[in-house]
Short mmCIF file of C-alpha atoms in Angstrom, two decimals:
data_model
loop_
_atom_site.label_atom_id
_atom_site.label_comp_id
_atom_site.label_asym_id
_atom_site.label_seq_id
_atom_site.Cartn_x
_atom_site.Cartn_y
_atom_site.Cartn_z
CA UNK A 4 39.41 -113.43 140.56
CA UNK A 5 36.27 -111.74 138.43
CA UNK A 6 36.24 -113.18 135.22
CA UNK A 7 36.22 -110.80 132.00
CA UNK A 8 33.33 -109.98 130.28
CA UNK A 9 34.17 -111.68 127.11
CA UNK A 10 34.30 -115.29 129.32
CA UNK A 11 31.08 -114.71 130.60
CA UNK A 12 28.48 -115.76 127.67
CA UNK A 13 31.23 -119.06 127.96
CA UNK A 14 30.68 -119.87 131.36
CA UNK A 15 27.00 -119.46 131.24
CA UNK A 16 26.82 -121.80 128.59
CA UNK A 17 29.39 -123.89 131.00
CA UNK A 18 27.03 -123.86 133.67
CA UNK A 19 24.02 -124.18 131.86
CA UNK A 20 25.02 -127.56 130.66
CA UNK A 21 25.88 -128.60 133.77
CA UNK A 22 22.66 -127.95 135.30
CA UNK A 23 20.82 -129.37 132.69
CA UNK A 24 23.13 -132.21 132.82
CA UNK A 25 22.28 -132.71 136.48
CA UNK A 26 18.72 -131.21 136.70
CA UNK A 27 16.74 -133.47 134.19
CA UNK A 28 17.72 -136.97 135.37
CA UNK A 29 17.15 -135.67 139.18
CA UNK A 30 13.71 -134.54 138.08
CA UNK A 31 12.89 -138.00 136.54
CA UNK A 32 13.86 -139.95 139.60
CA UNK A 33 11.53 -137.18 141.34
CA UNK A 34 8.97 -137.70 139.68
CA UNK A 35 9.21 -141.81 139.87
CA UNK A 36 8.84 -141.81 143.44
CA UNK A 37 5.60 -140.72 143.96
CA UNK A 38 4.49 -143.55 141.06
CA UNK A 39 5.07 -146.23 142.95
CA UNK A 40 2.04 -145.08 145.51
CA UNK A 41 -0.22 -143.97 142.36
CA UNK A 42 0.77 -148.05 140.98
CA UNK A 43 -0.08 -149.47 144.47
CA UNK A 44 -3.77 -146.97 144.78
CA UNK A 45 -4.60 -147.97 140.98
CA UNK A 46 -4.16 -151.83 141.96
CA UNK A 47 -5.62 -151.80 145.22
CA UNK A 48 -8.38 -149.79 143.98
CA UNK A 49 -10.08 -152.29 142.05
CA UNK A 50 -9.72 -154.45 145.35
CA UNK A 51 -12.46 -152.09 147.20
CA UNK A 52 -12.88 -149.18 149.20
CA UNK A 53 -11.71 -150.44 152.59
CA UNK A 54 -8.97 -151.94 151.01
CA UNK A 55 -7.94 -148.25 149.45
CA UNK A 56 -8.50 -146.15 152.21
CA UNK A 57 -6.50 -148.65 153.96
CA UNK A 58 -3.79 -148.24 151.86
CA UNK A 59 -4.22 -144.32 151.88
CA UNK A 60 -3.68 -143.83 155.92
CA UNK A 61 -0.74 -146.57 155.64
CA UNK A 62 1.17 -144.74 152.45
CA UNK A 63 0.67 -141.37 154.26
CA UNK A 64 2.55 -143.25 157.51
CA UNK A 65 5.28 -144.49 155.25
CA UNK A 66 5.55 -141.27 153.36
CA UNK A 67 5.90 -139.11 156.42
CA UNK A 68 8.42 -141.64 158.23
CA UNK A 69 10.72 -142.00 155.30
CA UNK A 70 10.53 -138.21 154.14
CA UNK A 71 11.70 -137.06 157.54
CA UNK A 72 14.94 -138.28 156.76
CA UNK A 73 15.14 -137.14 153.60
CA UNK A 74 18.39 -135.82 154.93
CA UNK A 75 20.14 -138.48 154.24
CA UNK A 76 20.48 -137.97 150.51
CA UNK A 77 21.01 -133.92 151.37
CA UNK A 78 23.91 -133.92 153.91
CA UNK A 79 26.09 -136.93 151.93
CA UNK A 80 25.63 -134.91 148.68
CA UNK A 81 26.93 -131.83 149.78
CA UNK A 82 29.70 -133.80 151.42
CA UNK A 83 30.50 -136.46 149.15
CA UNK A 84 30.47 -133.51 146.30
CA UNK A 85 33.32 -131.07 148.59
CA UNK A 86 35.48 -134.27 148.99
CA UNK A 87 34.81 -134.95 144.77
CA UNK A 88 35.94 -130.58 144.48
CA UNK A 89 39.14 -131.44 146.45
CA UNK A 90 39.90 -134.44 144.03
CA UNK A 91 39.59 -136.88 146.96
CA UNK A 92 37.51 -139.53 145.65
CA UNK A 93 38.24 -142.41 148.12
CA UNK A 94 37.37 -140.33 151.09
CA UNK A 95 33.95 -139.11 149.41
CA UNK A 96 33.07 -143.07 148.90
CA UNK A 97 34.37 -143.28 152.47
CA UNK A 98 31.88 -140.21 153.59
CA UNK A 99 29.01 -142.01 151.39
CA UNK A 100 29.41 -144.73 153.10
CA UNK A 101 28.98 -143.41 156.57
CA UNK A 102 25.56 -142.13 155.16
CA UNK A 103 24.81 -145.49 154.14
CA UNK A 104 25.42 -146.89 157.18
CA UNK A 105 23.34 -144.26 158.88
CA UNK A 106 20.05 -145.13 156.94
CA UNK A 107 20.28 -149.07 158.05
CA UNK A 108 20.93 -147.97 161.81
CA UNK A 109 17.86 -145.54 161.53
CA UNK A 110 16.13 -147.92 159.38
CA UNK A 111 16.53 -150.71 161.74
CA UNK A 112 15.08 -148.34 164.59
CA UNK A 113 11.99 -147.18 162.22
CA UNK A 114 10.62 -150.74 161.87
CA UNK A 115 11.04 -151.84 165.88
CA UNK A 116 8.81 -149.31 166.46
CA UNK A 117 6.75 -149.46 163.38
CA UNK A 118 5.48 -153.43 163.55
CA UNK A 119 4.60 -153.49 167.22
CA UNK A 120 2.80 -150.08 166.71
CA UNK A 121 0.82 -150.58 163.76
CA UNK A 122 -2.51 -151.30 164.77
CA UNK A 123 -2.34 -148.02 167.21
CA UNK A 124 -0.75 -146.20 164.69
CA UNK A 125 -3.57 -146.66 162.23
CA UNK A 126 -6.33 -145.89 165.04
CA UNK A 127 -4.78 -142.58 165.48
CA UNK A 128 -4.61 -141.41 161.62
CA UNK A 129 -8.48 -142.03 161.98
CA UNK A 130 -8.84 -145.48 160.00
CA UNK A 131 -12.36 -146.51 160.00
CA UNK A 132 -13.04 -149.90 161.44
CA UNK A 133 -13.11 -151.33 158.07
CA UNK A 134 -10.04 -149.75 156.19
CA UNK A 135 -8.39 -149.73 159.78
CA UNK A 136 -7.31 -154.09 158.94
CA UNK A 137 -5.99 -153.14 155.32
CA UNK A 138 -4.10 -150.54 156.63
CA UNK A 139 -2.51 -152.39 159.62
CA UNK A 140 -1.38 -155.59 157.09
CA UNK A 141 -0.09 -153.02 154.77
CA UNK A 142 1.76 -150.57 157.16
CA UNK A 143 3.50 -154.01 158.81
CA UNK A 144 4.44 -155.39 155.77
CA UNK A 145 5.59 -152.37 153.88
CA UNK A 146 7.66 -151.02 157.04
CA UNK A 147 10.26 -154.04 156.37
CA UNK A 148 11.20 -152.18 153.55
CA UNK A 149 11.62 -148.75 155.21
CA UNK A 150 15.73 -149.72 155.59
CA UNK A 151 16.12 -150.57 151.77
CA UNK A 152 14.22 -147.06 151.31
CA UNK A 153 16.60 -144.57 153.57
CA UNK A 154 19.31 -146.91 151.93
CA UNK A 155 18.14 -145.86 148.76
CA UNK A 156 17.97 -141.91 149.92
CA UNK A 157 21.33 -142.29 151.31
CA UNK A 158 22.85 -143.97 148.09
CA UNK A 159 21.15 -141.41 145.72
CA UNK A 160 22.87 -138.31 147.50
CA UNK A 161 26.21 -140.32 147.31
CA UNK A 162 26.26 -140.68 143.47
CA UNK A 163 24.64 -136.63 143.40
CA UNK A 164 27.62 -136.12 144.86
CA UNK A 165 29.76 -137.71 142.55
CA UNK A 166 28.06 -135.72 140.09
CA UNK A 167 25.88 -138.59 138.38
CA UNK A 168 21.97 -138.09 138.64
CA UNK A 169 21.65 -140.89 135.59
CA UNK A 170 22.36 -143.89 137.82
CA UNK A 171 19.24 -142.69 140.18
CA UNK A 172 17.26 -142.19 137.02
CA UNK A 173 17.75 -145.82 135.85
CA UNK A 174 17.26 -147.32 139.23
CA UNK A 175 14.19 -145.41 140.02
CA UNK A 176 12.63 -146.41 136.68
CA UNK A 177 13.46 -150.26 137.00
CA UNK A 178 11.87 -150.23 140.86
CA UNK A 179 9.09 -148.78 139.15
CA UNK A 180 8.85 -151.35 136.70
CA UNK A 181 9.43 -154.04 138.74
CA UNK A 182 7.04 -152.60 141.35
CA UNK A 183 4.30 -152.46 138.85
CA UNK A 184 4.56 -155.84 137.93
CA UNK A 185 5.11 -157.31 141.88
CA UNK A 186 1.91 -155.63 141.99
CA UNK A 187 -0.22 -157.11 139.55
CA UNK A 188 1.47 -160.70 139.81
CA UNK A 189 0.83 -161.02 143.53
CA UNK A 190 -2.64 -159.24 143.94
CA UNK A 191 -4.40 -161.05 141.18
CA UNK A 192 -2.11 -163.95 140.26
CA UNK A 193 -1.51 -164.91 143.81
CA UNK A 194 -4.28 -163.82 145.31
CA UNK A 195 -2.87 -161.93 147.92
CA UNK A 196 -4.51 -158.90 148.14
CA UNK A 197 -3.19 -156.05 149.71
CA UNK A 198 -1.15 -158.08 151.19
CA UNK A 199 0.88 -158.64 147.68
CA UNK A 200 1.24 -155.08 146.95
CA UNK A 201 2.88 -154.50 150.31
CA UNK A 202 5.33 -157.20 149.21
CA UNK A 203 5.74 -156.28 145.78
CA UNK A 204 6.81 -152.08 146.87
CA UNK A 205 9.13 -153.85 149.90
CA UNK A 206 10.75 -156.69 147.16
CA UNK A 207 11.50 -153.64 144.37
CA UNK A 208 12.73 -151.25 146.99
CA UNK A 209 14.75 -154.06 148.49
CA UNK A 210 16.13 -154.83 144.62
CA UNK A 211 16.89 -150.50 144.22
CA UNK A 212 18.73 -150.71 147.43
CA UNK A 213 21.09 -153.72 146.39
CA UNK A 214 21.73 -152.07 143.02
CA UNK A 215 22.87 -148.44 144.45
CA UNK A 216 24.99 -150.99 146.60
CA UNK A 217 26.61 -152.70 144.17
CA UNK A 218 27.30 -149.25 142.22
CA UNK A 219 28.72 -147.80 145.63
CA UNK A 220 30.57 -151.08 146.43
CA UNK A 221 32.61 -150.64 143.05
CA UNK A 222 33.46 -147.74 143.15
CA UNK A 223 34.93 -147.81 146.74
CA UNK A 224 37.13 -150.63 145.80
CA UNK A 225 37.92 -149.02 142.54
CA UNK A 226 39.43 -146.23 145.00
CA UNK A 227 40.32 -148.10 147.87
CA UNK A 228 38.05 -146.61 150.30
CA UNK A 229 36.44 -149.14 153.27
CA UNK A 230 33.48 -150.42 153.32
CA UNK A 231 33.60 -151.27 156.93
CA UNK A 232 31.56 -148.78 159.32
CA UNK A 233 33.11 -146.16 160.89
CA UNK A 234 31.70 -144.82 164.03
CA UNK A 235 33.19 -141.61 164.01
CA UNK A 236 31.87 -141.15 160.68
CA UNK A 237 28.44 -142.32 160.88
CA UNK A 238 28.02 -140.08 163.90
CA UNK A 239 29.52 -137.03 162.31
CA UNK A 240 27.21 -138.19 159.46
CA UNK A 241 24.50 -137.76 161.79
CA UNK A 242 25.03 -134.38 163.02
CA UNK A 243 25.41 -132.92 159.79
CA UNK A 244 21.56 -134.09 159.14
CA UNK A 245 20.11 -132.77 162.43
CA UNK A 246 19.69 -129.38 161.22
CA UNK A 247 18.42 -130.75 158.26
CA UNK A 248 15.65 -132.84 159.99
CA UNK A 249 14.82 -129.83 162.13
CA UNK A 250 14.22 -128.10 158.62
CA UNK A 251 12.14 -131.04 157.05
CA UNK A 252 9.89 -131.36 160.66
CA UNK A 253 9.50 -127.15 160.27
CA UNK A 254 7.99 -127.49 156.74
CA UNK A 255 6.19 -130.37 156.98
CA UNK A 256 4.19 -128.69 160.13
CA UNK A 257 3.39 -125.70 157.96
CA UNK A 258 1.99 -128.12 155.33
CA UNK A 259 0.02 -129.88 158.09
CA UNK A 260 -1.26 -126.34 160.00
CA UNK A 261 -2.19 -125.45 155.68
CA UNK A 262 -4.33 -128.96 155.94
CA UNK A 263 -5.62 -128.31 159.39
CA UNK A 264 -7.03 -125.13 158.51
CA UNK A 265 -8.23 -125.82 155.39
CA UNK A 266 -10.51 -128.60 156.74
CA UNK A 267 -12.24 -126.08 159.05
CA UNK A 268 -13.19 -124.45 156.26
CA UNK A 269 -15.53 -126.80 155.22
CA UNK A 270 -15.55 -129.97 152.58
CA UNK A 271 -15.36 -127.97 149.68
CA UNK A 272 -12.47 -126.02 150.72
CA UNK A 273 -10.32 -129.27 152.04
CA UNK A 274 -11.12 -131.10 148.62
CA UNK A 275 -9.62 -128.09 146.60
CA UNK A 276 -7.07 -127.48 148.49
CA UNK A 277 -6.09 -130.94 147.93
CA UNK A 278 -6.27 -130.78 144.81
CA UNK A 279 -3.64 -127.22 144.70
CA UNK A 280 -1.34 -129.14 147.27
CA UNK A 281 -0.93 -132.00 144.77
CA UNK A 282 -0.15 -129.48 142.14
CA UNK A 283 2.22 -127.70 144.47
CA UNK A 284 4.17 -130.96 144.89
CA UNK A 285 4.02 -131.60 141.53
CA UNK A 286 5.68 -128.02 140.38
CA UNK A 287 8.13 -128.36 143.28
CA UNK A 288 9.89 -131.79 142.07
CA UNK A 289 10.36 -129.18 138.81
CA UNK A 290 12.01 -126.79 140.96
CA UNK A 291 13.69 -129.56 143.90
CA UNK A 292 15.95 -130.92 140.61
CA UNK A 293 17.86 -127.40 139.97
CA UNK A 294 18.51 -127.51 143.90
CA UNK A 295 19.92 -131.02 143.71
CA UNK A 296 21.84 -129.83 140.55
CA UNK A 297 22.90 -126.83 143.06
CA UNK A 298 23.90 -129.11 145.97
CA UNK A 299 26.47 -130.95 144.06
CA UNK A 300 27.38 -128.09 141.93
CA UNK A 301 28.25 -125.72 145.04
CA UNK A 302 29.60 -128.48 147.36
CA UNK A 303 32.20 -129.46 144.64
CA UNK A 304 32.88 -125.56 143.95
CA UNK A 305 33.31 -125.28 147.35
CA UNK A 306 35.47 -128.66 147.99
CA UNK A 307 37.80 -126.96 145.07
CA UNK A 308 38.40 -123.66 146.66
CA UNK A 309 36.33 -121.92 144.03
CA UNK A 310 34.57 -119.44 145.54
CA UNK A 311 34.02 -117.49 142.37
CA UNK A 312 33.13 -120.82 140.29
CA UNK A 313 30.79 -121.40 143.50
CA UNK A 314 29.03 -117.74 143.11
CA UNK A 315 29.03 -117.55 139.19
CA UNK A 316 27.02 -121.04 139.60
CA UNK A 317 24.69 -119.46 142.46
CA UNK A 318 23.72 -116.79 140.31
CA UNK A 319 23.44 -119.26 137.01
CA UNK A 320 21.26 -121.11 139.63
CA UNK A 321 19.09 -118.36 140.37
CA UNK A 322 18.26 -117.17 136.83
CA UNK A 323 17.21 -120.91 136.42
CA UNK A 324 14.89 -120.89 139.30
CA UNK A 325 13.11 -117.71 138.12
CA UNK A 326 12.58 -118.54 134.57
CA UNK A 327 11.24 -121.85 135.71
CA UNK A 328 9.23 -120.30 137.89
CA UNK A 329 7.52 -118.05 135.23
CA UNK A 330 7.36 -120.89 133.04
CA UNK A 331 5.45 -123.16 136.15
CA UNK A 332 3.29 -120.30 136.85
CA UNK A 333 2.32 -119.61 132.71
CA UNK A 334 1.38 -122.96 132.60
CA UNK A 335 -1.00 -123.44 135.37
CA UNK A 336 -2.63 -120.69 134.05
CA UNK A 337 -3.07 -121.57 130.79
CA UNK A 338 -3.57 -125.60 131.12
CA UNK A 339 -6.09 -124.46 133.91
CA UNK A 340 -9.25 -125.77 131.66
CA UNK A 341 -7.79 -129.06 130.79
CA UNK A 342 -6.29 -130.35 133.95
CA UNK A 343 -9.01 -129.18 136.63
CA UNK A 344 -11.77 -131.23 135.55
CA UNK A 345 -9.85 -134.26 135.59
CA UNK A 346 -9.58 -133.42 139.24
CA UNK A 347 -13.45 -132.54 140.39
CA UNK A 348 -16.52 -132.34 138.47
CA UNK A 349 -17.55 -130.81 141.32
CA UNK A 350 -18.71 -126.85 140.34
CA UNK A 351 -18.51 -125.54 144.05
CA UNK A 352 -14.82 -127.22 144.08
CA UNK A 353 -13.87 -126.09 141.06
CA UNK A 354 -15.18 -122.05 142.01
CA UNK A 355 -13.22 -122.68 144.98
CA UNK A 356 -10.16 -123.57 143.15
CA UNK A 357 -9.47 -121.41 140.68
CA UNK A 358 -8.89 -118.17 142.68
CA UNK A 359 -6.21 -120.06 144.47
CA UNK A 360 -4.98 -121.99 141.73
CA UNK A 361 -4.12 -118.36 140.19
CA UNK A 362 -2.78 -117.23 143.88
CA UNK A 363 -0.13 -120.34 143.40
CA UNK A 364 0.76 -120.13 139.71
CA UNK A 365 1.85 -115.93 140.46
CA UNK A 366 3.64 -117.45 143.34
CA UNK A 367 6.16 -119.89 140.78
CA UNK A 368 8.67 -117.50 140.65
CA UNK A 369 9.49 -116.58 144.42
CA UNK A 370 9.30 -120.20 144.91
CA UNK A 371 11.73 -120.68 141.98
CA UNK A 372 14.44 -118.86 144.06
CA UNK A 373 13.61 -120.11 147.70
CA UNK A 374 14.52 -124.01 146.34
CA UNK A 375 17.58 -122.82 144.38
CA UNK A 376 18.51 -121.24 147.05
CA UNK A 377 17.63 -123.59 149.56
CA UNK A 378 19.56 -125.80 147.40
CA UNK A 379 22.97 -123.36 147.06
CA UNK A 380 22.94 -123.92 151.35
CA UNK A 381 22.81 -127.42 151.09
CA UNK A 382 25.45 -127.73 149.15
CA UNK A 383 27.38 -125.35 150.90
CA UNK A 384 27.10 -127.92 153.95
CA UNK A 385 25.21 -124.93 155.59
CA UNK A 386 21.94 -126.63 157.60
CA UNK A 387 22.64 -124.90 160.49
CA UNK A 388 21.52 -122.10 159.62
CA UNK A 389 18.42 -123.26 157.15
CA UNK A 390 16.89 -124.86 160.65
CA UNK A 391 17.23 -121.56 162.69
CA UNK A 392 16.02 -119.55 159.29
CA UNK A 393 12.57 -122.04 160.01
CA UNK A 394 11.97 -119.83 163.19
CA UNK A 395 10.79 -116.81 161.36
CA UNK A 396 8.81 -118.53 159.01
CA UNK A 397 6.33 -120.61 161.48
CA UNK A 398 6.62 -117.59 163.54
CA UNK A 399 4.98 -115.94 160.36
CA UNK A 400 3.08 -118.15 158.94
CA UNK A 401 1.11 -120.34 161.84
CA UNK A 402 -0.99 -117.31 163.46
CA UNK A 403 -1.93 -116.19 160.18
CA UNK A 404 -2.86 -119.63 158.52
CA UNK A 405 -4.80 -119.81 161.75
CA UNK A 406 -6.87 -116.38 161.77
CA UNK A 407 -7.69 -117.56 158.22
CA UNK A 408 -11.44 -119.04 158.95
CA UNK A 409 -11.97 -116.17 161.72
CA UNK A 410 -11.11 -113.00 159.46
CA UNK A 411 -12.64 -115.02 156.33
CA UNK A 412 -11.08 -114.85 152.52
CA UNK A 413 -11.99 -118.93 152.64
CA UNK A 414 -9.29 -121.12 150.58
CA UNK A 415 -7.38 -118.32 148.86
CA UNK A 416 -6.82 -116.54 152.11
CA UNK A 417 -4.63 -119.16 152.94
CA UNK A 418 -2.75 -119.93 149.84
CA UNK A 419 -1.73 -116.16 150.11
CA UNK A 420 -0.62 -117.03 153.90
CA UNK A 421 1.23 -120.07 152.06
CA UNK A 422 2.60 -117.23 149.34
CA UNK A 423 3.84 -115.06 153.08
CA UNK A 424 5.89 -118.32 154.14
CA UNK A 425 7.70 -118.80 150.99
CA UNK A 426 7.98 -114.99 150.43
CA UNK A 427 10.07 -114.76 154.49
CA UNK A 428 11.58 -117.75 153.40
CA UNK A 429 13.03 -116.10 150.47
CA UNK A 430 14.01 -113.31 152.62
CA UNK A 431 16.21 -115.19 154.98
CA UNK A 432 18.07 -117.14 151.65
CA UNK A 433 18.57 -114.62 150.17
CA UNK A 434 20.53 -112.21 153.46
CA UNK A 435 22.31 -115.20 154.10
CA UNK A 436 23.58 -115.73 150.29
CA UNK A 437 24.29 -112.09 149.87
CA UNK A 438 26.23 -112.18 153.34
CA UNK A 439 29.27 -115.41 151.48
CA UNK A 440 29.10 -116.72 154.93
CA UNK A 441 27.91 -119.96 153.52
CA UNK A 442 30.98 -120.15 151.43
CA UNK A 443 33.09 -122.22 153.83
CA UNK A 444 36.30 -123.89 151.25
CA UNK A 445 37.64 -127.17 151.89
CA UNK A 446 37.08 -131.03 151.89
CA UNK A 447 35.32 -130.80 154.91
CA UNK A 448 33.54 -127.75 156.51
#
């Protein structure tokens, strides 16, 4: 049914709020995350240099084995969020759950292999012999925590789901806290070293994990859903986050072909590339919380049987994504001065930089709609077809990342190859959304 023109400036205003509503708390708890390593570097740093590169090669292990299952939170929003649109609440707890379950198995699995493979792990990401000890006592420590983390990933796309991004917000926040304060109590006060802030992430990750618990624990007996796990459910639970994975593995090898080619290009051109990949990540947790405001915005449209509710939001979604975009991009440009010298005092890095620091900030908008959009097929439940839409991409992107140092344009060369990926990415959202083949109705899809 296509709503009158008069209702229009109303809904906008609907959905607007709703984003908002969703968006800002999800970028918060974002934007946390990545604190606790920047806590942990700033501690450790005043420990030595061994003990800090240590600690680099270890977080970089941790980030990449945790973030490959970043699924976790994806999949159960967009299913805990249909179940919420077809005013089943028990069975969304129930489907929550299942996800919940699913990071402890995988958890469990993570850390067998992570302790006895430590030491080997470390010699391979290229440790030297003094940072490689650091890293080792850190990576075995830290790794017992790796099940209260994907418990935490799992937990934070169940209450998405339910619509409630504040809970995550609060939680992330206190770990923080308390992870700050582990940190400085058991490095100095102890005397534990690096030791302590290994313990100190693991004790406030294990303390986030027990609170999302308890919050999911209520609220299941508050509906009368079990808590007991369900192997049906846990494996369905698991298949709906394969394609997912497949998606996360894609991306993350274009970010590490990006690194790979930018260190052939000399020092210079690795260090400011750096540099524009931490800004990157820092624009996209902007841009990740209107997709997590889209997953459990669609997948309760959806859940409802409100296909037009699910496409006014979709375009709502979009507008969002481009005006953020623009905004993103305006500011990189303009804050250029101030923020780049608190990176490098390096001149040669900084010449370097700017040409494809201005390459990225033009590039805001497309990547505006590619995580909207990305996040509009999440919620839709739709990761099949988001890992086979990877294809194209690498198929694009790798050989021209790659020809990069041979046919020469240095550094900004291969932010505009980055600029290619993101611009075929767009390409295959956007056929796909303009095709309503994503909008599958129902509790389940």
């Amino acid at each position: 049914m296509t709503q009158a023109p008069t209702d229009q400036p109303k809904s906008r205003r609907r959905h607007d709020r709703e984003i908002v509503s969703l968006a800002v708390p999800a970028f918060g708890a974002l934007v946390a995350e990545p604190l606790f390593v920047m806590v942990d570097s700033a501690i450790i740093g005043h420990l030595g240099t061994p003990q800090l590169a240590g600690l680099a090669v270890a977080a970089a292990l941790l980030t990449t084995a945790v973030s490959v299952f970043v699924f976790l939170a994806y999949a159960t929003t967009a299913a805990v969020a249909r179940r919420v649109g077809a005013g089943d609440l028990a069975s969304a707890i129930r489907q929550g759950m299942d996800g919940i379950w699913l990071a402890l198995l995988i958890g469990a699995a993570v850390v067998a292999v992570a302790l006895p493979l430590a030491p080997w792990l470390v010699a391979a990401f290229g440790a030297s012999e003094t940072a490689a000890p650091y890293a080792t006592t850190y990576l075995r420590i830290s790794s017992l925590g790796i099940p209260a983390m994907l418990v935490v990933l799992a937990a934070t796309g169940v209450l998405r789901g339910l619509q409630n991004t504040r809970t995550p917000l609060y939680v992330a926040i206190g770990g923080f806290t308390v992870n700050g304060a582990l940190n400085i109590a058991l490095v100095y006060g102890a005397g534990l070293g690096i030791a302590g802030s290994a313990w100190g992430t693991v004790i406030a990750q294990v303390g986030m994990a027990l609170v999302y618990l308890i919050v999911v624990v209520r609220g299941a007996r508050r509906h009368g859903a079990s808590l007991r796990p369900d192997v049906a459910g846990i494996r369905a639970s698991a298949q709906a986050g394969i394609p997912l994975l497949v998606r996360t593995l894609s991306l993350r090898g274009v970010l590490l072909i990006a690194t790979a080619v930018a260190a052939r290009l000399g020092d210079t051109d690795i260090a400011a590339h750096q540099i524009i990949l931490s800004l990157w990540s820092l624009t996209a947790f902007a841009l990740d919380a209107i997709a997590i405001a889209g997953q459990a915005i669609i997948g309760r449209y959806l859940g409802a049987s409100d296909t037009e509710g699910a496409r006014e939001a979709c375009r709502r979604m979009i507008q969002w994504g481009i005006a953020c975009g623009v905004a993103l991009g305006l500011l990189i440009v303009l804050a250029r001065p101030l923020f780049i010298p608190l990176f490098t005092s390096d001149a040669s890095v900084q010449e370097t930089l700017l040409p494809a620091l201005l390459v990225v900030a033009l590039s805001q908008p497309i990547c505006g709609v590619v995580f909207v959009l990305d996040g509009v097929l999440m919620g839709a439940g739709d990761g099949r077809y988001l890992a086979w839409a990877m294809i194209p991409t690498l198929a694009v992107f790798a050989p021209v990342a790659l020809l990069v140092p041979r046919l020469g344009g240095g550094l900004t060369a291969l932010w505009w190859a980055m600029v290619l990926m993101m611009g075929v990415r767009l390409v295959t959202l956007w056929l796909r959304t303009r095709s309503g083949r994503w909008m599958v109705t129902g509790a389940t899809r």
